[in-house]
Coordinates of N, CA and C and ligand atoms in Angstrom, one line a residue:
M27 N 216.3 59.6 74.5 CA 215.5 58.4 74.7 C 214.4 58.8 74.1
S28 N 213.5 58.3 72.8 CA 212.2 59.3 72.3 C 211.5 57.2 72.5
L29 N 210.0 57.3 72.6 CA 209.5 56.4 73.3 C 208.0 56.7 73.0
K30 N 207.5 56.1 71.7 CA 205.9 56.1 71.0 C 205.2 55.3 71.4
I31 N 203.8 55.6 72.0 CA 202.7 54.1 72.1 C 201.4 55.0 71.2
Y32 N 200.4 54.1 70.2 CA 200.6 54.5 69.5 C 198.5 53.8 70.0
G33 N 197.3 54.1 69.9 CA 196.5 53.4 70.6 C 196.1 54.0 71.5
I34 N 194.6 54.6 71.6 CA 194.4 54.3 72.8 C 193.8 54.0 73.6
A35 N 194.3 54.3 75.3 CA 194.0 53.6 76.5 C 193.1 52.3 76.5
A36 N 191.8 52.2 76.3 CA 190.6 51.2 76.5 C 190.8 50.3 75.1
S37 N 192.3 50.0 75.0 CA 192.4 48.9 73.5 C 193.4 48.4 74.4
R38 N 194.5 47.4 73.4 CA 195.4 46.6 73.7 C 196.7 47.4 74.4
A39 N 196.8 48.6 74.1 CA 198.1 49.7 74.2 C 197.8 49.9 75.3
I40 N 196.8 49.3 76.4 CA 197.2 49.8 78.1 C 198.4 48.6 78.2
R41 N 199.4 47.3 77.5 CA 199.7 46.9 78.1 C 201.2 48.2 77.6
P42 N 201.8 47.9 76.9 CA 202.8 48.9 77.0 C 202.7 50.2 77.8
L43 N 201.2 51.1 77.5 CA 201.0 51.7 78.4 C 201.7 51.5 80.3
W44 N 201.3 50.3 80.5 CA 201.3 49.9 82.1 C 203.0 49.7 82.0
A45 N 203.0 49.0 81.0 CA 205.2 48.8 81.4 C 205.6 50.3 81.3
A46 N 204.6 50.7 80.3 CA 205.7 52.1 80.4 C 206.2 53.2 82.3
E47 N 204.6 53.3 82.0 CA 204.9 53.4 84.0 C 205.3 53.0 84.4
E48 N 205.7 51.0 84.5 CA 206.4 50.7 85.7 C 207.7 51.2 85.8
L49 N 207.7 51.2 84.2 CA 209.5 51.3 84.4 C 209.7 53.3 84.2
G50 N 209.2 53.6 84.6 CA 209.2 55.4 84.5 C 209.5 55.7 83.7
L51 N 209.4 55.3 82.1 CA 210.0 56.3 80.9 C 209.2 57.1 80.8
P52 N 209.3 58.3 80.4 CA 209.4 59.2 79.6 C 208.6 58.9 77.7
Y53 N 207.6 58.8 77.8 CA 206.9 58.1 76.9 C 206.5 59.7 76.4
E54 N 205.5 59.4 75.3 CA 204.2 60.4 74.1 C 202.9 58.9 73.6
H55 N 202.1 59.9 74.0 CA 200.9 58.0 73.5 C 200.2 59.4 72.6
I56 N 199.6 58.8 71.9 CA 199.1 59.1 70.5 C 197.8 58.0 70.5
K57 N 196.8 58.7 70.5 CA 195.3 58.4 71.3 C 194.5 57.8 69.9
L58 N 195.2 56.8 70.1 CA 194.3 56.5 68.3 C 193.5 56.1 68.4
H59 N 192.4 55.7 67.5 CA 191.3 55.2 67.9 C 191.5 53.8 67.2
Y60 N 190.8 52.4 67.5 CA 191.5 51.7 66.8 C 190.7 51.2 65.5
N61 N 189.5 52.1 65.3 CA 188.7 52.2 64.2 C 189.2 53.4 63.4
A62 N 189.6 54.2 64.2 CA 190.0 55.6 63.1 C 190.9 54.7 61.9
P63 N 190.6 55.3 60.2 CA 191.0 55.3 59.5 C 192.7 55.3 59.1
E64 N 193.2 55.8 59.5 CA 194.1 56.5 59.9 C 195.1 55.1 60.2
T65 N 194.7 54.2 60.6 CA 194.9 52.9 61.1 C 194.8 52.1 59.5
K66 N 194.5 52.0 58.8 CA 194.7 51.1 57.9 C 195.3 52.2 56.5
Q67 N 196.0 53.2 57.0 CA 197.1 53.4 55.8 C 198.0 54.3 56.0
R68 N 198.8 54.4 54.8 CA 200.5 54.9 55.3 C 200.2 55.7 55.9
P69 N 200.9 56.7 57.0 CA 202.6 56.4 57.3 C 202.0 55.1 58.2
Y70 N 200.7 54.9 59.1 CA 200.2 54.3 60.1 C 200.6 52.5 59.9
L71 N 200.7 52.3 58.6 CA 201.0 50.7 58.0 C 202.3 50.2 58.7
D72 N 203.3 51.4 58.1 CA 204.1 51.5 58.0 C 205.4 50.4 59.7
L73 N 204.5 51.7 60.2 CA 204.2 50.4 61.8 C 204.4 50.0 62.3
N74 N 202.3 49.5 61.9 CA 202.0 48.5 61.3 C 201.6 47.7 60.8
P75 N 201.6 47.2 60.2 CA 201.2 46.6 59.2 C 199.9 45.8 58.9
N76 N 199.6 45.5 60.7 CA 198.3 44.8 60.6 C 197.1 45.9 60.5
G77 N 197.2 47.2 60.7 CA 196.6 48.0 60.8 C 195.3 48.3 62.2
T78 N 196.4 46.9 63.2 CA 195.8 47.7 64.8 C 196.2 48.6 65.8
V79 N 195.4 48.6 66.6 CA 196.8 49.6 67.4 C 197.3 48.3 68.9
P80 N 198.0 47.8 69.1 CA 198.8 49.4 69.4 C 200.3 48.9 68.6
A81 N 200.6 50.3 68.0 CA 202.0 50.2 67.5 C 202.7 50.7 67.9
M82 N 203.7 50.7 68.3 CA 205.1 51.5 69.3 C 206.2 51.8 68.2
E83 N 207.2 52.6 69.0 CA 208.0 53.1 68.2 C 209.3 53.5 69.3
D84 N 210.4 53.1 69.0 CA 211.0 53.2 70.2 C 213.1 53.0 69.8
D85 N 213.4 54.3 70.0 CA 214.5 54.6 69.5 C 214.7 54.2 68.0
G86 N 213.4 54.9 67.3 CA 213.4 54.2 65.4 C 213.2 52.8 65.7
V87 N 213.2 51.8 67.2 CA 212.6 51.2 66.0 C 210.9 50.6 66.2
A88 N 209.9 50.7 65.1 CA 208.6 50.4 65.3 C 207.9 48.7 65.3
M89 N 208.1 48.6 66.2 CA 207.2 46.9 66.4 C 205.3 47.1 66.3
F90 N 204.6 45.2 66.2 CA 203.8 45.3 67.0 C 203.7 44.2 67.9
E91 N 202.1 44.0 68.4 CA 201.9 43.1 69.2 C 202.0 43.8 70.2
S92 N 201.3 43.4 71.1 CA 201.5 44.3 72.5 C 201.8 43.8 74.0
L93 N 202.2 42.2 73.5 CA 202.5 41.6 74.7 C 204.4 41.5 74.2
A94 N 205.0 41.7 72.7 CA 205.9 41.8 72.8 C 206.7 43.3 72.9
M95 N 205.6 44.3 73.2 CA 206.9 45.6 73.0 C 206.5 45.6 74.7
T96 N 206.0 45.2 75.8 CA 206.2 44.8 77.1 C 206.8 43.9 77.1
L97 N 207.5 43.0 76.8 CA 208.4 42.0 76.7 C 210.3 43.5 76.7
H98 N 209.5 43.4 75.3 CA 210.6 44.5 74.8 C 211.4 44.8 76.0
L99 N 210.6 46.5 76.2 CA 210.8 47.8 77.3 C 211.3 46.9 78.4
A100 N 210.7 45.3 78.9 CA 210.7 45.4 80.2 C 212.5 44.6 80.3
R101 N 213.1 44.0 79.4 CA 214.0 43.3 79.3 C 215.4 45.2 78.7
K102 N 214.4 46.4 77.6 CA 215.7 47.1 78.3 C 216.1 47.4 79.3
H103 N 214.9 47.9 79.7 CA 214.6 48.7 81.2 C 214.7 48.4 82.2
G104 N 213.4 47.0 82.3 CA 214.0 46.8 83.9 C 214.0 45.3 85.0
Q105 N 216.3 45.6 84.0 CA 216.6 44.2 84.7 C 216.3 44.3 85.9
G106 N 216.2 42.8 86.1 CA 216.4 42.9 87.6 C 214.8 43.2 88.7
S107 N 213.9 43.6 87.6 CA 212.9 43.9 88.4 C 210.8 44.1 87.3
L108 N 211.0 44.7 86.3 CA 210.1 44.2 85.4 C 210.5 42.4 84.7
W109 N 212.0 42.5 84.4 CA 212.7 41.1 83.7 C 212.7 41.3 84.9
P110 N 212.7 39.7 85.4 CA 213.7 39.1 86.5 C 214.8 38.7 86.4
E111 N 215.6 38.4 86.9 CA 217.2 37.9 86.7 C 217.4 36.6 86.8
G112 N 218.5 35.8 85.5 CA 218.5 34.2 85.3 C 217.9 33.7 84.6
E113 N 218.2 32.6 84.2 CA 217.5 31.9 82.8 C 216.0 31.1 83.1
G114 N 215.8 30.7 84.6 CA 214.8 30.4 84.5 C 213.9 31.3 85.0
P115 N 214.3 32.2 85.1 CA 213.2 33.3 85.3 C 212.1 33.3 84.4
Q116 N 213.6 33.7 83.6 CA 212.6 34.5 82.5 C 212.4 34.1 81.5
A117 N 212.7 32.1 80.7 CA 212.0 31.6 80.7 C 210.9 31.0 81.1
Q118 N 210.4 31.3 82.2 CA 208.9 31.4 82.7 C 208.1 32.4 82.1
V119 N 209.0 33.9 82.3 CA 208.2 35.4 81.5 C 208.2 34.5 80.7
L120 N 208.8 34.2 79.6 CA 208.3 33.6 78.1 C 207.3 33.3 78.1
Q121 N 207.5 31.9 79.3 CA 206.1 30.9 78.5 C 204.8 31.6 79.0
W122 N 204.6 32.3 80.7 CA 203.5 33.6 80.9 C 202.8 34.1 79.4
T123 N 203.6 35.1 79.1 CA 203.5 35.3 78.1 C 202.6 34.9 77.2
L124 N 203.2 33.6 76.4 CA 202.8 33.3 75.5 C 201.2 32.6 75.8
W125 N 201.7 32.0 77.3 CA 200.4 31.4 77.4 C 199.1 31.9 77.9
A126 N 199.8 33.6 78.0 CA 198.5 34.5 78.1 C 198.0 34.5 76.6
A127 N 198.6 34.7 75.4 CA 198.7 35.0 73.7 C 197.7 34.1 73.8
C128 N 198.2 32.6 73.7 CA 197.6 31.6 72.9 C 196.7 31.4 73.5
E129 N 196.9 30.7 75.0 CA 195.9 30.3 75.6 C 194.6 30.9 76.6
A130 N 194.9 31.8 76.9 CA 194.0 33.0 77.8 C 193.3 33.8 76.5
E131 N 193.5 34.2 76.3 CA 193.5 35.6 75.6 C 191.9 34.7 74.6
P132 N 192.5 34.3 73.7 CA 190.7 33.8 73.1 C 190.2 33.4 73.2
P133 N 189.9 32.5 74.3 CA 188.4 31.7 75.0 C 188.2 33.3 76.2
A134 N 189.1 34.2 76.5 CA 188.7 35.5 77.0 C 187.7 36.0 76.3
R135 N 188.4 36.8 74.9 CA 187.8 37.3 73.8 C 187.0 37.1 73.2
Q136 N 186.3 35.9 73.2 CA 185.4 35.0 72.6 C 184.1 35.2 74.2
W137 N 184.0 35.6 75.1 CA 183.1 35.9 75.7 C 183.0 36.8 75.9
F138 N 184.4 37.8 76.0 CA 183.2 38.9 76.0 C 182.7 39.7 74.5
Q139 N 183.8 39.3 73.7 CA 183.0 39.9 71.9 C 181.1 39.4 72.9
H140 N 181.0 37.8 72.5 CA 179.6 38.2 72.3 C 179.1 37.8 73.8
T141 N 179.4 38.8 75.1 CA 178.1 38.9 75.7 C 178.5 40.9 75.0
Q142 N 179.5 41.1 75.6 CA 179.3 43.2 75.4 C 180.2 44.2 74.1
F143 N 180.9 42.9 73.3 CA 181.7 43.9 72.4 C 181.4 44.3 70.7
L144 N 180.1 43.0 71.0 CA 178.9 43.0 69.2 C 178.5 43.6 69.5
P145 N 177.8 44.4 68.9 CA 176.2 44.6 69.2 C 175.3 43.5 68.7
Q146 N 174.9 43.7 69.6 CA 173.3 42.2 70.2 C 173.2 41.5 68.9
A147 N 172.4 41.8 67.6 CA 172.3 41.5 66.9 C 173.2 39.7 66.6
Q148 N 174.4 40.2 66.6 CA 175.5 39.9 66.5 C 176.2 38.9 67.2
R149 N 175.3 38.8 68.4 CA 176.4 37.7 69.9 C 175.3 36.6 69.1
D150 N 176.1 36.0 69.8 CA 175.5 34.3 69.7 C 176.2 34.1 71.3
P151 N 174.8 33.4 72.1 CA 175.7 32.9 73.7 C 175.8 31.8 74.0
A152 N 176.0 30.6 72.4 CA 176.6 29.7 72.9 C 178.0 29.8 72.9
L153 N 178.6 30.2 71.8 CA 179.4 31.2 71.7 C 180.3 32.1 72.9
A154 N 179.6 32.8 73.5 CA 180.4 33.1 75.1 C 180.4 32.5 76.1
Q155 N 179.2 31.3 76.3 CA 179.4 30.1 77.0 C 180.6 29.5 77.2
A156 N 180.4 29.0 75.4 CA 181.7 28.1 75.1 C 183.3 29.0 75.3
G157 N 183.4 30.2 75.2 CA 184.2 30.8 76.2 C 184.4 31.6 77.5
L158 N 183.6 31.8 77.8 CA 183.6 31.6 79.5 C 183.8 30.6 80.5
R159 N 183.4 29.3 79.5 CA 183.7 27.9 80.5 C 185.3 27.8 80.2
Q160 N 186.1 28.1 78.7 CA 187.0 27.8 78.4 C 188.1 28.6 79.8
A161 N 187.5 30.0 79.3 CA 188.6 31.1 79.7 C 188.4 31.0 82.0
Q162 N 187.6 30.1 82.1 CA 187.4 29.5 83.2 C 188.5 28.6 83.7
D163 N 188.2 28.0 82.7 CA 189.3 26.6 82.9 C 190.8 27.1 83.2
K164 N 191.3 27.9 82.6 CA 192.4 29.0 82.6 C 192.8 29.9 83.7
V165 N 191.3 30.1 84.3 CA 191.4 30.9 85.7 C 191.9 29.7 86.6
M166 N 191.5 28.7 86.6 CA 191.3 28.0 87.4 C 193.1 27.3 87.6
L167 N 193.4 27.2 86.5 CA 195.3 27.1 87.0 C 195.7 27.8 87.2
L168 N 195.7 29.4 87.1 CA 196.0 30.4 87.8 C 196.4 30.2 88.9
D169 N 195.0 30.1 89.4 CA 194.7 29.9 91.1 C 195.1 29.0 91.7
R170 N 195.5 27.1 90.9 CA 196.2 27.1 91.2 C 197.5 27.1 91.5
V171 N 198.4 27.9 90.6 CA 199.8 27.9 90.9 C 200.1 28.9 91.7
L172 N 199.0 30.0 91.7 CA 198.9 31.5 92.6 C 198.3 31.3 94.2
A173 N 198.2 29.7 94.8 CA 197.7 28.9 95.9 C 199.8 28.7 96.5
K174 N 200.8 28.9 95.4 CA 201.4 28.1 96.3 C 202.2 29.7 96.2
Q175 N 202.4 30.4 94.9 CA 203.3 32.0 95.1 C 202.5 33.0 95.1
A176 N 203.4 34.3 95.3 CA 202.7 35.5 95.1 C 202.4 36.0 93.8
Y177 N 203.1 35.5 93.1 CA 203.7 36.4 91.7 C 203.6 34.8 90.8
L178 N 203.9 35.0 89.2 CA 203.4 34.1 88.5 C 205.3 33.5 88.3
V179 N 206.7 34.5 88.7 CA 207.5 33.8 88.9 C 208.4 33.9 90.1
G180 N 207.9 33.6 90.7 CA 208.8 33.9 91.8 C 207.7 34.6 93.1
D181 N 208.5 35.6 93.7 CA 207.9 36.0 94.7 C 208.2 37.7 94.6
A182 N 208.0 38.1 93.5 CA 207.9 39.3 92.9 C 207.7 40.3 92.0
F183 N 207.0 41.0 91.5 CA 206.0 41.2 90.2 C 206.5 40.8 89.1
T184 N 206.6 41.0 87.4 CA 207.3 41.3 87.0 C 206.6 41.2 86.1
V185 N 207.1 41.4 84.2 CA 206.2 41.9 83.0 C 205.6 40.1 82.8
A186 N 205.9 39.2 82.7 CA 204.6 38.0 83.4 C 203.3 38.3 83.5
D187 N 203.5 38.7 84.9 CA 202.6 39.2 86.4 C 201.8 40.4 84.7
L188 N 201.9 41.3 84.8 CA 201.8 42.5 84.0 C 201.0 41.7 82.6
N189 N 201.8 41.1 81.4 CA 200.4 40.2 80.3 C 199.7 39.6 80.9
V190 N 199.5 39.2 82.3 CA 198.5 37.6 81.8 C 197.4 38.5 82.3
S191 N 197.6 39.4 83.3 CA 196.7 40.3 84.7 C 196.0 41.2 83.4
A192 N 196.8 41.7 82.6 CA 195.9 42.0 81.3 C 195.4 41.9 80.5
V193 N 195.9 41.0 79.7 CA 195.0 39.7 79.4 C 194.1 39.7 79.9
L194 N 193.8 39.1 81.2 CA 192.9 39.0 81.3 C 192.5 39.5 82.6
Q195 N 192.1 41.2 82.1 CA 191.7 42.2 82.8 C 190.2 42.3 83.4
R196 N 189.5 40.5 82.9 CA 187.9 40.3 83.0 C 187.8 39.5 83.9
L197 N 189.4 39.2 84.8 CA 189.2 38.0 85.3 C 188.2 37.5 86.4
P198 N 187.7 38.4 87.4 CA 186.7 38.5 88.6 C 185.2 38.3 87.5
A199 N 185.1 39.0 86.9 CA 183.7 38.2 86.3 C 183.5 36.9 86.1
I200 N 185.2 37.4 85.1 CA 185.3 35.6 84.6 C 185.2 34.6 85.5
A201 N 186.3 34.8 86.0 CA 185.6 33.9 87.9 C 184.4 33.2 88.6
D202 N 183.9 34.6 88.8 CA 182.3 34.8 88.9 C 182.8 34.0 90.5
G203 N 183.3 34.9 91.5 CA 183.2 33.5 93.0 C 184.0 32.8 92.6
Q204 N 184.9 32.4 92.4 CA 185.1 31.3 92.1 C 186.9 31.5 92.5
A205 N 188.1 30.7 91.6 CA 189.5 31.2 92.3 C 189.9 32.2 93.2
P206 N 189.4 31.8 94.9 CA 190.5 33.3 94.8 C 191.6 34.1 95.5
H207 N 192.7 32.6 95.0 CA 194.5 32.8 94.6 C 194.5 33.8 93.8
A208 N 193.7 33.2 92.0 CA 193.6 34.5 91.5 C 192.9 35.5 91.4
L209 N 192.7 36.0 92.4 CA 190.9 36.9 92.0 C 192.2 38.1 93.3
A210 N 193.6 37.2 94.1 CA 193.5 38.2 95.1 C 194.4 38.5 94.5
W211 N 195.4 38.0 93.5 CA 196.8 38.1 92.7 C 196.4 39.3 91.6
H212 N 195.0 39.3 91.4 CA 194.9 40.3 90.6 C 194.6 41.4 90.7
Q213 N 194.0 41.5 92.1 CA 193.9 42.5 92.5 C 195.0 43.5 92.8
R214 N 196.3 42.2 93.4 CA 197.6 43.1 93.7 C 197.9 43.8 92.6
C215 N 197.8 43.7 91.5 CA 198.5 43.5 90.3 C 197.7 45.5 89.7
F216 N 196.7 44.9 90.1 CA 196.3 46.4 89.5 C 195.8 47.2 90.2
A217 N 196.1 47.3 91.6 CA 196.8 47.9 92.7 C 197.7 48.8 92.7
R218 N 198.6 48.2 91.9 CA 199.9 48.8 92.0 C 199.5 50.5 91.1
A219 N 200.5 51.3 91.8 CA 200.4 53.0 91.1 C 200.8 52.9 89.5
A220 N 202.0 52.1 89.3 CA 201.5 52.4 88.0 C 200.3 52.0 86.6
A221 N 200.1 50.7 87.1 CA 198.4 50.2 86.4 C 197.9 51.2 86.7
Q222 N 197.1 51.9 88.3 CA 196.2 53.2 88.0 C 196.4 54.7 87.5
R223 N 197.6 54.3 86.5 CA 198.0 55.9 86.4 C 198.0 55.4 84.9
A224 N 198.5 53.6 84.3 CA 198.0 53.9 83.2 C 196.6 53.8 82.6
F225 N 196.1 53.0 83.9 CA 194.6 52.6 83.3 C 193.4 54.1 83.3
A226 N 194.0 55.0 84.1 CA 193.6 56.7 84.0 C 193.5 57.3 83.0
L227 N 194.1 56.6 82.1 CA 194.5 57.2 80.7 C 193.9 56.6 79.8
R228 N 191.9 56.5 80.2 CA 191.5 55.8 79.2 C 190.8 56.6 79.1
D229 N 190.3 57.6 81.5 CA 189.8 58.6 81.3 C 190.0 59.7 80.4
A230 N 190.9 59.8 80.0 CA 192.1 60.9 80.1 C 190.8 61.7 78.8
K231 N 191.0 62.5 77.9 CA 190.9 62.7 76.7 C 191.6 63.2 75.8
Ligands
LIG443 N1 197.7 40.6 69.1 C1 197.5 42.3 68.5 C2 195.6 41.7 68.5 C3 195.3 43.9 68.2 C4 194.2 43.9 67.9 O1 193.5 43.3 67.4 N2 194.2 45.2 68.4 C5 192.9 45.6 68.0 C6 192.5 46.5 69.4 S1 192.7 46.0 70.5 C7 192.5 46.7 67.1 O2 193.4 47.9 66.0 N3 191.2 46.6 66.0 C8 190.9 47.2 65.0 C9 190.9 45.6 63.5 O3 190.7 45.0 63.8 O4 190.5 46.8 62.7 C10 198.1 43.1 69.8 O5 198.0 42.8 71.2 O6 198.8 43.3 69.9

């Protein structure tokens, strides 16, 4: 088995890295920065024609899109654990993953970019505020769901929790003291040994 994950851990590469750690998979981590010129050139573009990180190679299969990578790894190696059994739970994994990508990530990203990521001169406080308000609505939705259950798909951690919590990595700052159920769930996800190992890669050289 050969698994390669391209992209520094302080990027969306954290998502497949976390999934690989959850599944106990051996992998090679190629710590490519998202601003590295190599990401815009071949041979990297053959793996990820978007010129972004992460990219992944699994037994010769090249992939882009971080959340597709976690789903792929979970389905391939995590049957009955990260990838739950049964059509209904599996449908919910897909549902929450697309929700993370389509509904939660855009406003959370807008808020983060206009408060922390972009150079000061490019930040727009109105966009930051609008992003925050929309991201807070998503966190409150999660809070209502997680008031009734410990995890997004039933009572055990699945790749749905990994995907949503990783996309809403900054949920505590977004929630701003609200959403106790979502906050507790987020803490449970990030306290996992595999999450700790993956996030520790951000400090590794
Ligand atoms: N939807 C893609 C987004 C990939 C993406 O935008 N990655 C950022 C780093 S987190 C990047 O490489 N940015 C550099 C660029 O856009 O040139 C995914 O989830 O994999």
